[in-house]
CSV table of C-alpha atoms and ligand atoms in Angstrom, one decimal:
chain,number,residue,atom,x,y,z
A,1,MET,CA,27.9,15.3,-13.3
A,2,LYS,CA,27.8,17.2,-16.7
A,3,ALA,CA,25.9,16.0,-19.7
A,4,ILE,CA,27.7,13.2,-21.6
A,5,GLU,CA,27.3,12.3,-25.3
A,6,ILE,CA,26.4,8.7,-25.7
A,7,LYS,CA,26.2,8.8,-29.5
A,8,PRO,CA,26.5,11.8,-31.8
A,9,ASP,CA,23.8,14.3,-30.8
A,10,ILE,CA,22.4,12.0,-28.1
A,11,TYR,CA,23.2,13.0,-24.5
A,12,TRP,CA,22.8,11.6,-21.0
A,13,VAL,CA,21.4,14.6,-19.1
A,14,GLY,CA,20.6,12.9,-15.8
A,15,ALA,CA,21.6,13.2,-12.2
A,16,ILE,CA,23.6,11.1,-9.8
A,17,ASP,CA,22.1,10.6,-6.4
A,18,TRP,CA,25.3,9.9,-4.3
A,19,ALA,CA,23.5,10.2,-1.0
A,20,ILE,CA,20.3,8.1,-1.3
A,21,ARG,CA,20.4,5.1,1.1
A,22,ASP,CA,16.7,4.4,1.3
A,23,PHE,CA,14.9,4.0,-2.0
A,24,HIS,CA,11.2,3.5,-1.0
A,25,GLY,CA,12.4,1.2,1.8
A,26,TYR,CA,15.0,-0.6,-0.4
A,27,LEU,CA,18.5,0.0,1.0
A,28,THR,CA,20.8,1.6,-1.6
A,29,PRO,CA,24.3,1.6,-0.1
A,30,ASN,CA,25.8,2.6,-3.4
A,31,GLY,CA,23.4,5.4,-4.1
A,32,SER,CA,21.6,5.6,-7.5
A,33,SER,CA,21.2,7.7,-10.6
A,34,TYR,CA,18.2,9.0,-12.5
A,35,ASN,CA,19.1,8.8,-16.2
A,36,ASN,CA,17.4,10.8,-18.9
A,37,TYR,CA,18.4,11.5,-22.4
A,38,LEU,CA,18.3,14.4,-24.9
A,39,ILE,CA,18.4,14.0,-28.6
A,40,LEU,CA,19.4,16.9,-30.8
A,41,ASP,CA,17.5,16.5,-34.0
A,42,GLU,CA,15.2,18.7,-36.1
A,43,GLN,CA,12.8,18.1,-33.2
A,44,ILE,CA,14.7,18.2,-29.9
A,45,THR,CA,13.5,15.3,-27.9
A,46,LEU,CA,13.8,14.6,-24.2
A,47,LEU,CA,13.5,11.0,-23.0
A,48,ASP,CA,12.3,10.8,-19.4
A,49,THR,CA,12.9,13.2,-16.5
A,50,VAL,CA,14.3,12.8,-13.0
A,51,LYS,CA,13.3,12.8,-9.3
A,52,TYR,CA,11.9,16.1,-8.1
A,53,ASN,CA,15.0,17.1,-6.0
A,54,PHE,CA,17.2,16.8,-9.0
A,55,ALA,CA,15.1,18.9,-11.4
A,56,ASP,CA,17.7,21.7,-11.4
A,57,VAL,CA,20.5,19.3,-12.1
A,58,THR,CA,18.9,17.9,-15.3
A,59,ILE,CA,17.7,21.4,-16.4
A,60,ASP,CA,21.3,22.6,-16.1
A,61,ASN,CA,22.5,19.6,-18.1
A,62,ILE,CA,19.8,20.2,-20.8
A,63,LYS,CA,20.7,23.9,-20.9
A,64,SER,CA,24.4,23.1,-21.5
A,65,ILE,CA,23.3,21.5,-24.8
A,66,ALA,CA,20.1,23.2,-25.9
A,67,ASP,CA,17.6,25.9,-25.1
A,68,PRO,CA,14.9,24.0,-23.2
A,69,SER,CA,12.2,26.2,-24.9
A,70,LYS,CA,13.2,24.5,-28.1
A,71,ILE,CA,12.3,21.0,-26.9
A,72,LYS,CA,9.6,19.6,-29.1
A,73,ASN,CA,8.9,16.2,-27.6
A,74,ILE,CA,9.1,14.7,-24.1
A,75,ILE,CA,8.9,10.9,-23.9
A,76,ILE,CA,7.7,9.5,-20.6
A,77,ASN,CA,8.6,5.8,-20.4
A,78,HIS,CA,7.5,5.4,-16.8
A,79,ILE,CA,5.6,7.5,-14.2
A,80,GLU,CA,7.1,6.3,-10.9
A,81,ASN,CA,8.0,9.2,-8.7
A,82,ASP,CA,11.8,8.9,-9.3
A,83,HIS,CA,11.2,9.6,-13.0
A,84,VAL,CA,8.3,12.1,-13.3
A,85,THR,CA,8.2,14.3,-10.2
A,86,SER,CA,10.3,17.0,-12.0
A,87,LEU,CA,8.1,16.9,-15.1
A,88,ASP,CA,6.1,20.0,-14.2
A,89,LYS,CA,9.2,22.1,-13.5
A,90,ILE,CA,10.8,21.0,-16.8
A,91,PHE,CA,7.6,21.3,-18.7
A,92,SER,CA,7.2,24.9,-17.6
A,93,LEU,CA,10.4,25.6,-19.6
A,94,THR,CA,9.2,23.8,-22.7
A,95,PRO,CA,6.0,25.6,-23.8
A,96,ASN,CA,6.1,23.9,-27.3
A,97,ALA,CA,6.6,20.4,-26.1
A,98,THR,CA,4.3,17.5,-26.7
A,99,ILE,CA,4.4,14.6,-24.2
A,100,TYR,CA,4.3,11.0,-25.5
A,101,ILE,CA,3.2,8.4,-23.0
A,102,THR,CA,1.2,5.2,-22.8
A,103,GLU,CA,-2.6,5.4,-22.1
A,104,ARG,CA,-2.0,3.9,-18.6
A,105,GLY,CA,0.8,6.4,-18.1
A,106,LYS,CA,-1.5,9.3,-18.9
A,107,LYS,CA,-4.1,8.0,-16.5
A,108,GLY,CA,-1.5,7.9,-13.7
A,109,LEU,CA,0.1,11.3,-14.7
A,110,VAL,CA,-3.2,13.0,-13.9
A,111,ARG,CA,-2.7,11.9,-10.2
A,112,PHE,CA,0.6,13.8,-10.1
A,113,PHE,CA,-0.2,17.0,-12.0
A,114,ASP,CA,-2.9,19.2,-13.5
A,115,ILE,CA,-2.4,18.1,-17.1
A,116,SER,CA,-5.5,19.8,-18.5
A,117,LYS,CA,-3.4,22.3,-20.5
A,118,TRP,CA,-0.6,19.9,-21.5
A,119,ASP,CA,-0.3,18.6,-25.0
A,120,ILE,CA,-0.3,14.8,-24.4
A,121,ARG,CA,-0.4,12.1,-27.0
A,122,THR,CA,-0.7,8.4,-26.0
A,123,VAL,CA,1.3,5.8,-27.8
A,124,LYS,CA,1.2,2.0,-27.9
A,125,THR,CA,3.6,-0.8,-29.1
A,126,GLY,CA,4.6,-0.3,-32.7
A,127,ASP,CA,3.8,3.4,-32.8
A,128,THR,CA,6.6,5.6,-34.2
A,129,LEU,CA,7.6,9.2,-34.0
A,130,ASN,CA,9.8,10.9,-36.6
A,131,ILE,CA,11.9,13.6,-35.1
A,132,GLY,CA,13.9,14.5,-38.2
A,133,LYS,CA,16.8,12.2,-39.1
A,134,ARG,CA,15.6,9.7,-36.5
A,135,ASN,CA,12.6,7.6,-35.8
A,136,LEU,CA,11.5,6.5,-32.3
A,137,LEU,CA,9.7,3.2,-31.8
A,138,PHE,CA,7.6,2.7,-28.7
A,139,ILE,CA,7.3,-0.7,-27.0
A,140,GLU,CA,4.9,-1.1,-24.1
A,141,THR,CA,6.2,-3.2,-21.3
A,142,PRO,CA,3.2,-3.4,-19.0
A,143,MET,CA,4.0,-4.6,-15.4
A,144,LEU,CA,7.7,-4.3,-16.1
A,145,HIS,CA,7.4,-3.1,-13.6
A,146,TRP,CA,4.4,-0.7,-13.5
A,147,PRO,CA,1.3,-0.9,-15.7
A,148,ASP,CA,2.4,2.3,-17.6
A,149,SER,CA,5.9,1.2,-18.4
A,150,MET,CA,7.3,1.3,-21.9
A,151,MET,CA,10.7,1.4,-23.7
A,152,THR,CA,11.7,3.6,-26.6
A,153,TYR,CA,14.0,2.4,-29.4
A,154,ILE,CA,16.0,5.0,-31.4
A,155,LYS,CA,16.1,3.2,-34.7
A,156,GLU,CA,18.9,4.9,-36.5
A,157,ASP,CA,21.2,4.8,-33.5
A,158,ARG,CA,20.1,1.4,-32.3
A,159,ILE,CA,19.7,2.6,-28.8
A,160,LEU,CA,17.1,1.0,-26.5
A,161,ILE,CA,16.0,3.4,-23.7
A,162,SER,CA,14.8,0.7,-21.3
A,163,GLN,CA,13.6,2.7,-18.3
A,164,ASP,CA,13.9,0.6,-15.1
A,165,ALA,CA,14.7,-2.6,-16.9
A,166,PHE,CA,18.4,-3.5,-17.0
A,167,GLY,CA,19.2,-0.8,-14.5
A,168,GLN,CA,21.0,-0.8,-11.2
A,169,HIS,CA,20.9,1.4,-8.1
A,170,MET,CA,24.5,2.6,-8.3
A,171,ALA,CA,26.0,6.1,-8.1
A,172,SER,CA,29.1,6.2,-10.2
A,173,SER,CA,31.2,8.7,-12.2
A,174,ALA,CA,31.3,6.0,-14.9
A,175,ARG,CA,28.4,6.2,-17.2
A,176,PHE,CA,29.1,3.1,-19.3
A,177,ASP,CA,29.7,-0.6,-18.6
A,178,ASP,CA,33.3,-0.5,-20.1
A,179,GLU,CA,34.2,2.5,-18.0
A,180,PHE,CA,32.9,0.9,-14.8
A,181,ILE,CA,34.5,-2.5,-15.4
A,182,ASN,CA,37.9,-0.9,-16.2
A,183,CYS,CA,37.8,1.0,-12.9
A,184,SER,CA,36.0,-1.6,-10.7
A,185,SER,CA,34.9,-5.0,-11.8
A,186,ILE,CA,32.3,-6.9,-13.8
A,187,SER,CA,31.4,-8.8,-10.6
A,188,GLU,CA,30.6,-5.6,-8.8
A,189,LEU,CA,28.4,-4.5,-11.7
A,190,GLU,CA,26.7,-7.9,-11.9
A,191,ASP,CA,26.0,-7.9,-8.1
A,192,ALA,CA,24.3,-4.5,-8.5
A,193,VAL,CA,22.2,-5.9,-11.4
A,194,LYS,CA,21.1,-8.9,-9.3
A,195,ASP,CA,20.4,-6.7,-6.3
A,196,TYR,CA,18.1,-4.6,-8.4
A,197,TYR,CA,16.4,-7.6,-10.1
A,198,ALA,CA,15.9,-9.4,-6.8
A,199,ASN,CA,14.2,-6.5,-5.1
A,200,ILE,CA,12.2,-5.0,-8.0
A,201,LEU,CA,11.9,-7.5,-10.8
A,202,MET,CA,11.8,-10.9,-9.2
A,203,PRO,CA,8.0,-11.3,-9.6
A,204,PHE,CA,8.2,-10.7,-13.3
A,205,GLY,CA,10.5,-13.4,-14.7
A,206,ALA,CA,8.0,-14.8,-17.1
A,207,LEU,CA,7.1,-11.3,-18.4
A,208,ILE,CA,10.7,-10.5,-18.8
A,209,LYS,CA,11.3,-13.6,-20.9
A,210,ASN,CA,8.3,-12.9,-23.1
A,211,LYS,CA,9.3,-9.2,-23.6
A,212,ILE,CA,12.9,-10.1,-24.5
A,213,GLU,CA,11.5,-12.7,-27.0
A,214,GLU,CA,9.2,-10.0,-28.4
A,215,LEU,CA,12.2,-7.6,-28.8
A,216,GLN,CA,14.1,-10.3,-30.6
A,217,LYS,CA,11.2,-11.1,-32.9
A,218,LEU,CA,11.0,-7.4,-33.8
A,219,GLY,CA,14.5,-7.9,-35.1
A,220,LEU,CA,15.8,-4.8,-33.2
A,221,GLN,CA,19.6,-4.4,-33.6
A,222,ILE,CA,20.8,-3.0,-30.3
A,223,ASP,CA,24.1,-1.2,-29.9
A,224,ILE,CA,23.3,0.4,-26.6
A,225,ILE,CA,20.9,-0.3,-23.8
A,226,ALA,CA,20.4,2.9,-21.8
A,227,PRO,CA,18.3,2.3,-18.6
A,228,ASP,CA,17.0,5.0,-16.3
A,229,HIS,CA,19.2,4.0,-13.4
A,230,GLY,CA,22.9,3.2,-13.2
A,231,ILE,CA,25.3,2.1,-15.9
A,232,ILE,CA,24.6,2.3,-19.7
A,233,TRP,CA,25.4,-0.9,-21.6
A,234,ARG,CA,27.4,-0.1,-24.7
A,235,LYS,CA,30.3,-2.5,-24.6
A,236,ASP,CA,28.3,-5.7,-24.6
A,237,PRO,CA,24.5,-5.1,-24.4
A,238,MET,CA,23.9,-8.8,-24.9
A,239,LYS,CA,25.6,-9.4,-21.6
A,240,ILE,CA,22.8,-7.8,-19.6
A,241,ILE,CA,20.1,-9.4,-21.8
A,242,ASN,CA,21.6,-12.8,-21.2
A,243,LEU,CA,22.0,-12.1,-17.5
A,244,TYR,CA,18.3,-11.2,-17.3
A,245,LEU,CA,17.3,-14.4,-19.3
A,246,ASP,CA,19.4,-16.5,-16.9
A,247,MET,CA,17.7,-15.0,-13.9
A,248,ALA,CA,14.2,-15.3,-15.5
A,249,ASN,CA,15.0,-19.0,-16.3
A,250,GLY,CA,15.9,-19.7,-12.6
A,251,LYS,CA,19.7,-19.8,-12.8
A,252,SER,CA,21.4,-19.2,-9.4
A,253,ASP,CA,24.6,-20.1,-7.6
A,254,MET,CA,25.0,-23.5,-6.0
A,255,ARG,CA,24.8,-22.1,-2.6
A,256,VAL,CA,22.7,-22.2,0.5
A,257,VAL,CA,22.0,-19.0,2.4
A,258,ILE,CA,21.0,-19.4,6.1
A,259,ILE,CA,18.9,-16.5,7.1
A,260,TYR,CA,18.1,-16.4,10.8
A,261,ASP,CA,17.4,-14.3,13.9
A,262,THR,CA,17.9,-15.1,17.5
A,263,MET,CA,16.9,-14.1,21.1
A,264,TRP,CA,19.3,-15.9,23.5
A,265,GLN,CA,21.6,-17.3,20.8
A,266,SER,CA,20.1,-20.8,20.7
A,267,THR,CA,19.0,-20.5,17.1
A,268,GLU,CA,22.2,-18.8,16.4
A,269,GLN,CA,24.2,-21.7,17.8
A,270,MET,CA,22.4,-24.0,15.4
A,271,THR,CA,23.6,-22.1,12.3
A,272,LEU,CA,27.3,-23.1,12.5
A,273,PRO,CA,26.9,-26.9,12.6
A,274,ILE,CA,24.2,-26.6,9.9
A,275,ALA,CA,26.6,-24.5,7.8
A,276,GLN,CA,29.4,-27.0,8.4
A,277,GLY,CA,27.2,-29.9,7.2
A,278,ILE,CA,26.3,-28.0,4.0
A,279,ARG,CA,30.0,-27.1,3.5
A,280,ASP,CA,31.1,-30.7,4.0
A,281,GLU,CA,28.7,-31.7,1.1
A,282,GLY,CA,30.6,-29.3,-1.2
A,283,VAL,CA,27.9,-26.6,-1.3
A,284,ASP,CA,28.8,-23.0,-0.7
A,285,VAL,CA,27.1,-21.5,2.3
A,286,LYS,CA,26.5,-18.0,3.6
A,287,ILE,CA,25.0,-17.0,7.0
A,288,ILE,CA,22.9,-13.8,7.5
A,289,LYS,CA,21.6,-12.5,10.8
A,290,LEU,CA,18.5,-10.6,9.9
A,291,ARG,CA,18.6,-8.1,12.8
A,292,ALA,CA,22.0,-7.0,11.5
A,293,THR,CA,21.1,-7.0,7.8
A,294,PRO,CA,18.8,-4.9,5.7
A,295,LEU,CA,15.9,-6.8,4.1
A,296,SER,CA,16.9,-5.8,0.6
A,297,ILE,CA,20.4,-7.4,1.1
A,298,ALA,CA,18.8,-10.6,2.6
A,299,VAL,CA,16.5,-10.8,-0.4
A,300,LYS,CA,19.5,-10.4,-2.8
A,301,GLU,CA,21.3,-13.2,-1.1
A,302,PHE,CA,18.2,-15.4,-1.1
A,303,TRP,CA,17.9,-14.7,-4.9
A,304,LYS,CA,21.6,-15.5,-5.6
A,305,ALA,CA,21.5,-18.9,-3.8
A,306,ARG,CA,19.7,-22.1,-4.9
A,307,GLY,CA,18.7,-23.0,-1.3
A,308,CYS,CA,17.6,-21.2,1.8
A,309,LEU,CA,17.2,-22.2,5.4
A,310,VAL,CA,15.3,-19.8,7.6
A,311,GLY,CA,15.9,-20.1,11.3
A,312,SER,CA,13.9,-18.5,14.1
A,313,PRO,CA,13.3,-18.7,17.8
A,314,THR,CA,9.7,-19.0,19.0
A,315,LEU,CA,8.3,-15.8,20.5
A,316,ASN,CA,4.7,-15.9,21.7
A,317,ASN,CA,4.0,-19.2,19.9
A,318,SER,CA,5.2,-17.8,16.5
A,319,MET,CA,8.2,-16.8,14.6
A,320,PHE,CA,10.4,-13.8,15.5
A,321,PRO,CA,9.1,-10.5,14.1
A,322,THR,CA,12.1,-9.9,11.8
A,323,ILE,CA,11.6,-13.3,10.3
A,324,ALA,CA,8.0,-12.6,9.7
A,325,GLU,CA,8.9,-9.3,8.1
A,326,PHE,CA,11.4,-11.0,5.8
A,327,LEU,CA,9.0,-13.7,4.7
A,328,SER,CA,6.3,-11.1,4.1
A,329,TYR,CA,8.6,-9.1,1.8
A,330,LEU,CA,9.8,-12.3,0.1
A,331,LYS,CA,6.3,-13.6,-0.5
A,332,GLY,CA,5.4,-10.3,-2.3
A,333,LEU,CA,8.4,-10.9,-4.6
A,334,ARG,CA,6.9,-14.3,-5.7
A,335,PRO,CA,10.1,-16.3,-5.6
A,336,LYS,CA,10.5,-19.4,-7.8
A,337,ASN,CA,13.0,-22.1,-8.4
A,338,ARG,CA,14.4,-22.2,-4.9
A,339,ILE,CA,14.5,-25.0,-2.3
A,340,VAL,CA,13.9,-24.1,1.3
A,341,GLY,CA,13.7,-25.4,4.8
A,342,ALA,CA,13.4,-24.2,8.4
A,343,PHE,CA,15.0,-24.6,11.8
A,344,GLY,CA,14.7,-23.0,15.2
A,345,SER,CA,14.5,-23.1,19.0
A,346,TYR,CA,11.8,-22.9,21.6
A,347,GLY,CA,11.3,-23.1,25.3
A,348,TRP,CA,7.9,-24.7,25.8
A,349,GLY,CA,5.2,-24.6,23.1
A,350,GLY,CA,7.1,-24.0,19.9
A,351,GLY,CA,5.5,-22.5,16.7
A,352,ALA,CA,8.2,-20.7,14.8
A,353,VAL,CA,9.2,-23.5,12.5
A,354,LYS,CA,5.6,-24.5,11.8
A,355,ASP,CA,4.8,-20.9,10.9
A,356,ILE,CA,7.8,-20.5,8.6
A,357,TYR,CA,6.7,-23.7,6.7
A,358,GLU,CA,3.2,-22.3,6.3
A,359,GLU,CA,4.6,-19.2,4.7
A,360,PHE,CA,6.8,-21.2,2.4
A,361,LYS,CA,3.8,-23.2,1.3
A,362,LYS,CA,2.0,-20.1,0.4
A,363,MET,CA,5.0,-19.2,-1.9
A,364,GLY,CA,5.0,-22.5,-3.8
A,365,LEU,CA,8.7,-23.1,-3.2
A,366,GLU,CA,10.4,-26.5,-3.2
A,367,ILE,CA,10.1,-27.4,0.5
A,368,ILE,CA,12.2,-29.8,2.5
A,369,GLU,CA,10.4,-31.0,5.7
A,370,PRO,CA,10.6,-31.6,8.5
A,371,GLY,CA,12.7,-28.8,9.8
A,372,ILE,CA,14.8,-29.2,12.9
A,373,GLN,CA,14.1,-27.7,16.4
A,374,VAL,CA,15.9,-27.6,19.7
A,375,VAL,CA,14.4,-27.0,23.2
A,376,TYR,CA,15.9,-24.1,25.2
A,377,LYS,CA,19.6,-24.6,24.2
A,378,PRO,CA,21.3,-27.0,21.7
A,379,SER,CA,22.8,-30.0,23.4
A,380,PRO,CA,25.9,-31.8,21.9
A,381,GLU,CA,23.4,-34.3,20.4
A,382,ASP,CA,21.4,-31.4,18.9
A,383,ILE,CA,24.6,-30.0,17.4
A,384,ASP,CA,25.2,-33.3,15.7
A,385,ARG,CA,21.6,-33.3,14.5
A,386,CYS,CA,22.1,-29.9,13.1
A,387,TYR,CA,25.2,-31.0,11.2
A,388,GLU,CA,23.3,-33.9,9.7
A,389,PHE,CA,20.4,-31.7,8.8
A,390,GLY,CA,22.8,-29.4,7.0
A,391,LYS,CA,24.3,-32.3,5.1
A,392,ASP,CA,21.0,-33.7,4.1
A,393,PHE,CA,19.7,-30.3,3.0
A,394,ALA,CA,22.8,-29.8,0.9
A,395,LYS,CA,22.3,-33.1,-0.9
A,396,LYS,CA,18.8,-32.1,-1.8
A,397,VAL,CA,20.0,-28.7,-3.0
A,398,LYS,CA,22.6,-30.4,-5.3
A,399,ALA,CA,19.9,-32.7,-6.7
A,400,TYR,CA,17.5,-29.9,-7.3
A,401,HIS,CA,20.1,-27.6,-8.8
A,402,THR,CA,20.6,-30.1,-11.7
A,403,GLN,CA,17.2,-29.0,-13.1
A,404,PHE,CA,18.5,-25.6,-14.1
B,501,FEO,FE1,12.9,3.8,-11.3
B,501,FEO,FE2,10.0,2.2,-11.3
B,501,FEO,O1,11.1,3.6,-11.0
């Protein structure tokens, strides 16, 4: 895609990655984009770069607007590979440029490149850079989501360059929220936001709330939020801020997601009567078979629902490997404000349900015990027990949901 002006003399010069489907293990069925921005001012300033295999794309976009050798400043808000691995190629075209980056960013950058001859200045929250008619304000956002992360606020244009925060993994010809919503839907955009938040930002809810409060205390007027992935928020930037606050505050849908795997369909046969019991209590329910579903989608659905039931057959006295993988991924994301339970089947010794509860306890979630188990194959009585288990779990989900 060609460069696009987002405000007078401020351009998106990034790249759309239509083909990516595996973003460091996170499934990206809708692709992604690497957004970076160029400001034409007395000092031409580039904000962020792109993934290494899109270096030529952003360089062409930059060249369509300005001579790269005239770039005076390069702001690096985040040093993860998808944003800096083209920096050396771009920097070779900008001999007069100074790089502005956080102290932790500089420490990381040295692991990527030989920076001994680069002019690098470190910045911290509150530091500003005058580039002519405009002033840039730097705001560190450590652990959102890397130690080096920061945002850059363009004061005169009221634009917040937010790096990963408020982004989405979505390739689109639309660059702005209003363009996307007009052609697609707000629900599709919100789903992409939740997917990204669940898989990348879930551990950082408290930090997100604090950082948004800090931005509000600084009194920043924001017309545009321009993240480094996906759609730029210009129609209603408060919408994405409020959506983030809702997620950080534990809001979710009043739904139960049943996430399971199965060997000889016994655990699978338990899911339908459980789901029926949940449904009959007036709670929405969704069933996900893990072996048929990428982890990142299962985690998104976990995040969107208030309650989760995990079902597993017993294999070698423990849970099924896909369930163990899912719980390991989930534990790393430090989920909060969700109510959970477990069910499963076994032939002789059992062990899966016990192991699932042990993992839940390590996560500190609201736990409903005991779970429900069947031996070998669900009998008609077991099916009735599953139905009642679903009903009872749904009642507890409804009660728990009132706290949020
Ligand atoms: Fe888009 Fe944390 O990199």
